[in-house]
Short mmCIF file of the C-alpha atoms (twelve columns), coordinates in Angstrom:
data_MODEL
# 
_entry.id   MODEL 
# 
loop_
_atom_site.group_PDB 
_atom_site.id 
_atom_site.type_symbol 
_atom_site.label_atom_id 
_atom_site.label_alt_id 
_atom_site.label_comp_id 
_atom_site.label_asym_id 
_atom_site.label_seq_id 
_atom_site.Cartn_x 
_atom_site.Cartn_y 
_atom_site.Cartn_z 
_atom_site.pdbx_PDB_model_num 
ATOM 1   C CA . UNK A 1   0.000  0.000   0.000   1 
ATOM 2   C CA . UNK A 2   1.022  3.464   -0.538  1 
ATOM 3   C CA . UNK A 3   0.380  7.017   0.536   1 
ATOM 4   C CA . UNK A 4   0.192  10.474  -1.694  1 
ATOM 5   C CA . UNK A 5   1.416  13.741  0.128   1 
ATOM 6   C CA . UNK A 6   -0.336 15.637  -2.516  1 
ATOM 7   C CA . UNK A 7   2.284  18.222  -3.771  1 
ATOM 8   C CA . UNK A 8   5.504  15.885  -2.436  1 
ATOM 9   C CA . UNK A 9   5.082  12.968  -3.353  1 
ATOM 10  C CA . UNK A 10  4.232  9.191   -2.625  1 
ATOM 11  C CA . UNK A 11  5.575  6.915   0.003   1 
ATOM 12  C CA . UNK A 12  4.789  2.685   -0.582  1 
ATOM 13  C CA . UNK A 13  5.694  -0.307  0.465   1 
ATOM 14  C CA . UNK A 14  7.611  -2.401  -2.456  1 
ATOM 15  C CA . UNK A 15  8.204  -5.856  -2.647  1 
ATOM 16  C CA . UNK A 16  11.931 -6.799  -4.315  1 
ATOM 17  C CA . UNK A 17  12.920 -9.971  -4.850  1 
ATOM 18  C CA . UNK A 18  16.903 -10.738 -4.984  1 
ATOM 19  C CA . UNK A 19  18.690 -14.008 -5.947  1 
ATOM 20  C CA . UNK A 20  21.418 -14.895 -3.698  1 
ATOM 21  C CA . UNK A 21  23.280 -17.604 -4.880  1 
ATOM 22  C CA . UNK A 22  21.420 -20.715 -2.836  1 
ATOM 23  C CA . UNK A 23  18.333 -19.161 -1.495  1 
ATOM 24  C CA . UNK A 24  15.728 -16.407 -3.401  1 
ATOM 25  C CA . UNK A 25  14.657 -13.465 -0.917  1 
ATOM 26  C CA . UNK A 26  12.034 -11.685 -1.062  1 
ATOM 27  C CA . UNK A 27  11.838 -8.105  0.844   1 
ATOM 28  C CA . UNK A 28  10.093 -5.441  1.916   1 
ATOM 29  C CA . UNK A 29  10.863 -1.890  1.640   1 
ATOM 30  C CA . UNK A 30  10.124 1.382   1.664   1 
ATOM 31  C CA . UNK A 31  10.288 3.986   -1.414  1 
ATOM 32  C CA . UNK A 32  9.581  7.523   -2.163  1 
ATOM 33  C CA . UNK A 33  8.166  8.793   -5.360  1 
ATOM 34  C CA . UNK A 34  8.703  12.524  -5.683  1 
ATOM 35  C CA . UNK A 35  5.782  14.720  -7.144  1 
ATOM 36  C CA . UNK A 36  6.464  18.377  -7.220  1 
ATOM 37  C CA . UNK A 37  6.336  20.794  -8.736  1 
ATOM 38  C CA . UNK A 38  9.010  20.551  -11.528 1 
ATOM 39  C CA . UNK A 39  9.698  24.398  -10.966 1 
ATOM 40  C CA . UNK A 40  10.889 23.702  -7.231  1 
ATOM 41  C CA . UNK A 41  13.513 21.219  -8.527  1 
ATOM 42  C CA . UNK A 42  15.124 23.674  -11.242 1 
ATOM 43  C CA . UNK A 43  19.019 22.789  -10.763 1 
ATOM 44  C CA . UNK A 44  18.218 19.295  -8.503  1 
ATOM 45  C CA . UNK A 45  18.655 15.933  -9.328  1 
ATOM 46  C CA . UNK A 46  16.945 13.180  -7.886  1 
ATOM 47  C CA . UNK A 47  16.471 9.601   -7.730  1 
ATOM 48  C CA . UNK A 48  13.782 8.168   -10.369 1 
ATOM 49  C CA . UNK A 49  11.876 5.815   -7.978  1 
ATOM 50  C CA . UNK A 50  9.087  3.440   -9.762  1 
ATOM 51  C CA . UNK A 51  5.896  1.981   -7.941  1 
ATOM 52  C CA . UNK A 52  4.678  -0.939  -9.169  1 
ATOM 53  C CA . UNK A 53  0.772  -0.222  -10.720 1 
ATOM 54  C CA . UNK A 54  -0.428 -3.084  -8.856  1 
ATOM 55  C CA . UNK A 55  0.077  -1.373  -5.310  1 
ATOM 56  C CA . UNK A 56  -3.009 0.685   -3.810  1 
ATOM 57  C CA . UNK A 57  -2.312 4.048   -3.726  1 
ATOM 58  C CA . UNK A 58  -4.698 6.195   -1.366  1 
ATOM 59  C CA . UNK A 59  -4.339 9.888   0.129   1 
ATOM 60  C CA . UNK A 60  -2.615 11.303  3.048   1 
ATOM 61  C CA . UNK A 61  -5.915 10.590  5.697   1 
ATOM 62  C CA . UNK A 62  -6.474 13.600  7.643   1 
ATOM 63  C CA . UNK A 63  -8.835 12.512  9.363   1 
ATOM 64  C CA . UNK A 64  -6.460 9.645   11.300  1 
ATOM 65  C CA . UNK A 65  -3.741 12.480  11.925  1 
ATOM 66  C CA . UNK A 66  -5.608 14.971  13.438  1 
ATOM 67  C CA . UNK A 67  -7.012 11.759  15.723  1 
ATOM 68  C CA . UNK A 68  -3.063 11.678  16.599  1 
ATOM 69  C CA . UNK A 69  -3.059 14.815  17.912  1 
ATOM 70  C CA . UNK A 70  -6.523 16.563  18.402  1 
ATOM 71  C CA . UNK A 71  -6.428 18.803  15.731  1 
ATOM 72  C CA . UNK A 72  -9.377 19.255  13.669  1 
ATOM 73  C CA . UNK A 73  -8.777 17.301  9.718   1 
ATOM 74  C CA . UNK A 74  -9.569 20.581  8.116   1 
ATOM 75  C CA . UNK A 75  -6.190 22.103  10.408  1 
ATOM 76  C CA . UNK A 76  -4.046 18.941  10.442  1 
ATOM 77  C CA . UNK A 77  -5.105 19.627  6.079   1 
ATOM 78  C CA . UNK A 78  -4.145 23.479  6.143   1 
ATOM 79  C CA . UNK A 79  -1.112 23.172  8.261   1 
ATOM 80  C CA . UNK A 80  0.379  20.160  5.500   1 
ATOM 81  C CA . UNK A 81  -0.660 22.142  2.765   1 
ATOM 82  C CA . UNK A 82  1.669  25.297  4.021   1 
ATOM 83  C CA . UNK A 83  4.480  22.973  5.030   1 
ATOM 84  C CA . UNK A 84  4.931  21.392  1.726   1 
ATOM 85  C CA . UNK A 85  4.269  25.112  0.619   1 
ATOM 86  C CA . UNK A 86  7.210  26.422  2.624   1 
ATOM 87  C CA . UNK A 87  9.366  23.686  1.865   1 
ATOM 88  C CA . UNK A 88  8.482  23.940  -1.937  1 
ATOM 89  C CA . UNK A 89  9.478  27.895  -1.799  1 
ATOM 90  C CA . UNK A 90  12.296 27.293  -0.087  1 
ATOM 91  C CA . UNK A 91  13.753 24.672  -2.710  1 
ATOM 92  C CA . UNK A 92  12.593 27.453  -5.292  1 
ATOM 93  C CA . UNK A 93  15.035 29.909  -3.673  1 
ATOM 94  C CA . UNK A 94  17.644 27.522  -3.310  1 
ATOM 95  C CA . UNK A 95  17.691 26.904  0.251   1 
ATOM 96  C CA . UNK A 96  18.039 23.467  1.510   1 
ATOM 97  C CA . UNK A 97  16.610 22.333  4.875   1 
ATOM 98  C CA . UNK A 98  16.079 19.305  5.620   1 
ATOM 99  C CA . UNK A 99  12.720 17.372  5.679   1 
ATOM 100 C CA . UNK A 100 11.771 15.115  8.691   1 
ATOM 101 C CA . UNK A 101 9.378  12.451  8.630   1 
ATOM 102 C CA . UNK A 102 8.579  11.265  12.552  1 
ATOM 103 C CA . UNK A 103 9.154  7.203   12.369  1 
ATOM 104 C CA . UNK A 104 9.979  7.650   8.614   1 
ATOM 105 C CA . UNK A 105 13.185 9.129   7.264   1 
ATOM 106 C CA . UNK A 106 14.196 12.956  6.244   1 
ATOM 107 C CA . UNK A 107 13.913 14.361  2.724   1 
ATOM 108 C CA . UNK A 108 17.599 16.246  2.518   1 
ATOM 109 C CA . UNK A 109 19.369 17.711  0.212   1 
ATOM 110 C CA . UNK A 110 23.269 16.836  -0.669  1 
ATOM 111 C CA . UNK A 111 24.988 18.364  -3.827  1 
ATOM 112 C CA . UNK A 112 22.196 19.408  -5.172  1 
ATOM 113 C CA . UNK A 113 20.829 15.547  -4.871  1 
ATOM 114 C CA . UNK A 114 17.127 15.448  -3.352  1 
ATOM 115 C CA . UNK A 115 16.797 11.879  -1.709  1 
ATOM 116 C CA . UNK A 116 14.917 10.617  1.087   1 
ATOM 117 C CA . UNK A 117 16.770 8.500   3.458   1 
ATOM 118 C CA . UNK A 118 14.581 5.696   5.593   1 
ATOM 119 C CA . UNK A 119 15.548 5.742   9.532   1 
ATOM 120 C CA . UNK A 120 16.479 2.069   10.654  1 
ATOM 121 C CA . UNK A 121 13.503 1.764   12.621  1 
ATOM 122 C CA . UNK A 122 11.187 2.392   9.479   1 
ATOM 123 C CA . UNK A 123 13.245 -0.699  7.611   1 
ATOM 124 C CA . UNK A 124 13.208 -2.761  10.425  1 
ATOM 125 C CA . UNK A 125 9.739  -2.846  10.975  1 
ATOM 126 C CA . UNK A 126 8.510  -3.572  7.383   1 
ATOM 127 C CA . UNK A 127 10.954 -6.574  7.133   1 
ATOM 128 C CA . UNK A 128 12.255 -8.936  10.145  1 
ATOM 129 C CA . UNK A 129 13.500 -11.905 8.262   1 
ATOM 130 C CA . UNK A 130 15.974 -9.843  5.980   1 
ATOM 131 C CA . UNK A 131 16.481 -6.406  7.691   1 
ATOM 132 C CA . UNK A 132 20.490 -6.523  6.538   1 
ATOM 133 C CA . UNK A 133 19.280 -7.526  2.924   1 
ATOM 134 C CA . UNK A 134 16.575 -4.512  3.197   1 
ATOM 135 C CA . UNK A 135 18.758 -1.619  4.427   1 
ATOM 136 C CA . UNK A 136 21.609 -2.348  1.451   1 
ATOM 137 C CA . UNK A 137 18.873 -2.179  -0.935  1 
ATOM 138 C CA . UNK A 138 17.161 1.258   0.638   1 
# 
């Protein structure tokens, strides 16, 4: 399953399946599909990251963050609107912070390289039989 951040991007779940050389794995891991605005991303390169078409896509739900922090959905929706607003301005003008995702990774810029970079914990808990196999291939 996957999530759109409407004006980032999307965030899924993939499923990758690597020969060794006695055994076949089969691992899950987290991706990031940038979608912004192409005039944000002038002189930055980034990853080209492919989602399968046969994994469900569905919208950031507002509704189940603001129940994570008792915000109304119609604040938790203006407040990630102006976020990805700011952060999309501030790419425009060449300034590059950093993007943190709680329990996800951070969106950061290196060399004029946009990538997202997974936290450990994120990994780990989509995948317990191969984590080592997982991180090398995130």
């Amino acid at each position: 399953q996957g999530v759109l951040v409407p004006g980032l991007g999307t965030f899924a779940v993939v499923h990758e399946q690597i020969n060794g050389t006695a055994e076949v794995y089969v691992v899950r891991r987290p991706v990031f599909q940038l979608d912004m605005d192409m005039s944000c991303l002038r002189e930055l390169v980034f990853p080209t990251v492919m989602i399968p078409g046969d994994i469900e896509i569905k919208p950031l739900d507002y509704w189940w963050l603001s129940q994570t922090n008792s915000l109304p959905p119609d604040m938790v929706r203006g407040c990630v609107e102006e976020t990805i607003l700011l952060y999309s301005f501030q790419l425009r003008t060449r300034q590059r912070p950093a993007f943190t995702f709680e329990n996800i990774g951070i969106l950061f810029c290196q060399d004029n390289v946009l990538c997202m970079q997974f936290h450990y914990s994120c990994i780990a808990g989509l995948e317990n039989r191969d984590i080592w196999l997982a991180l090398l291939l995130t």
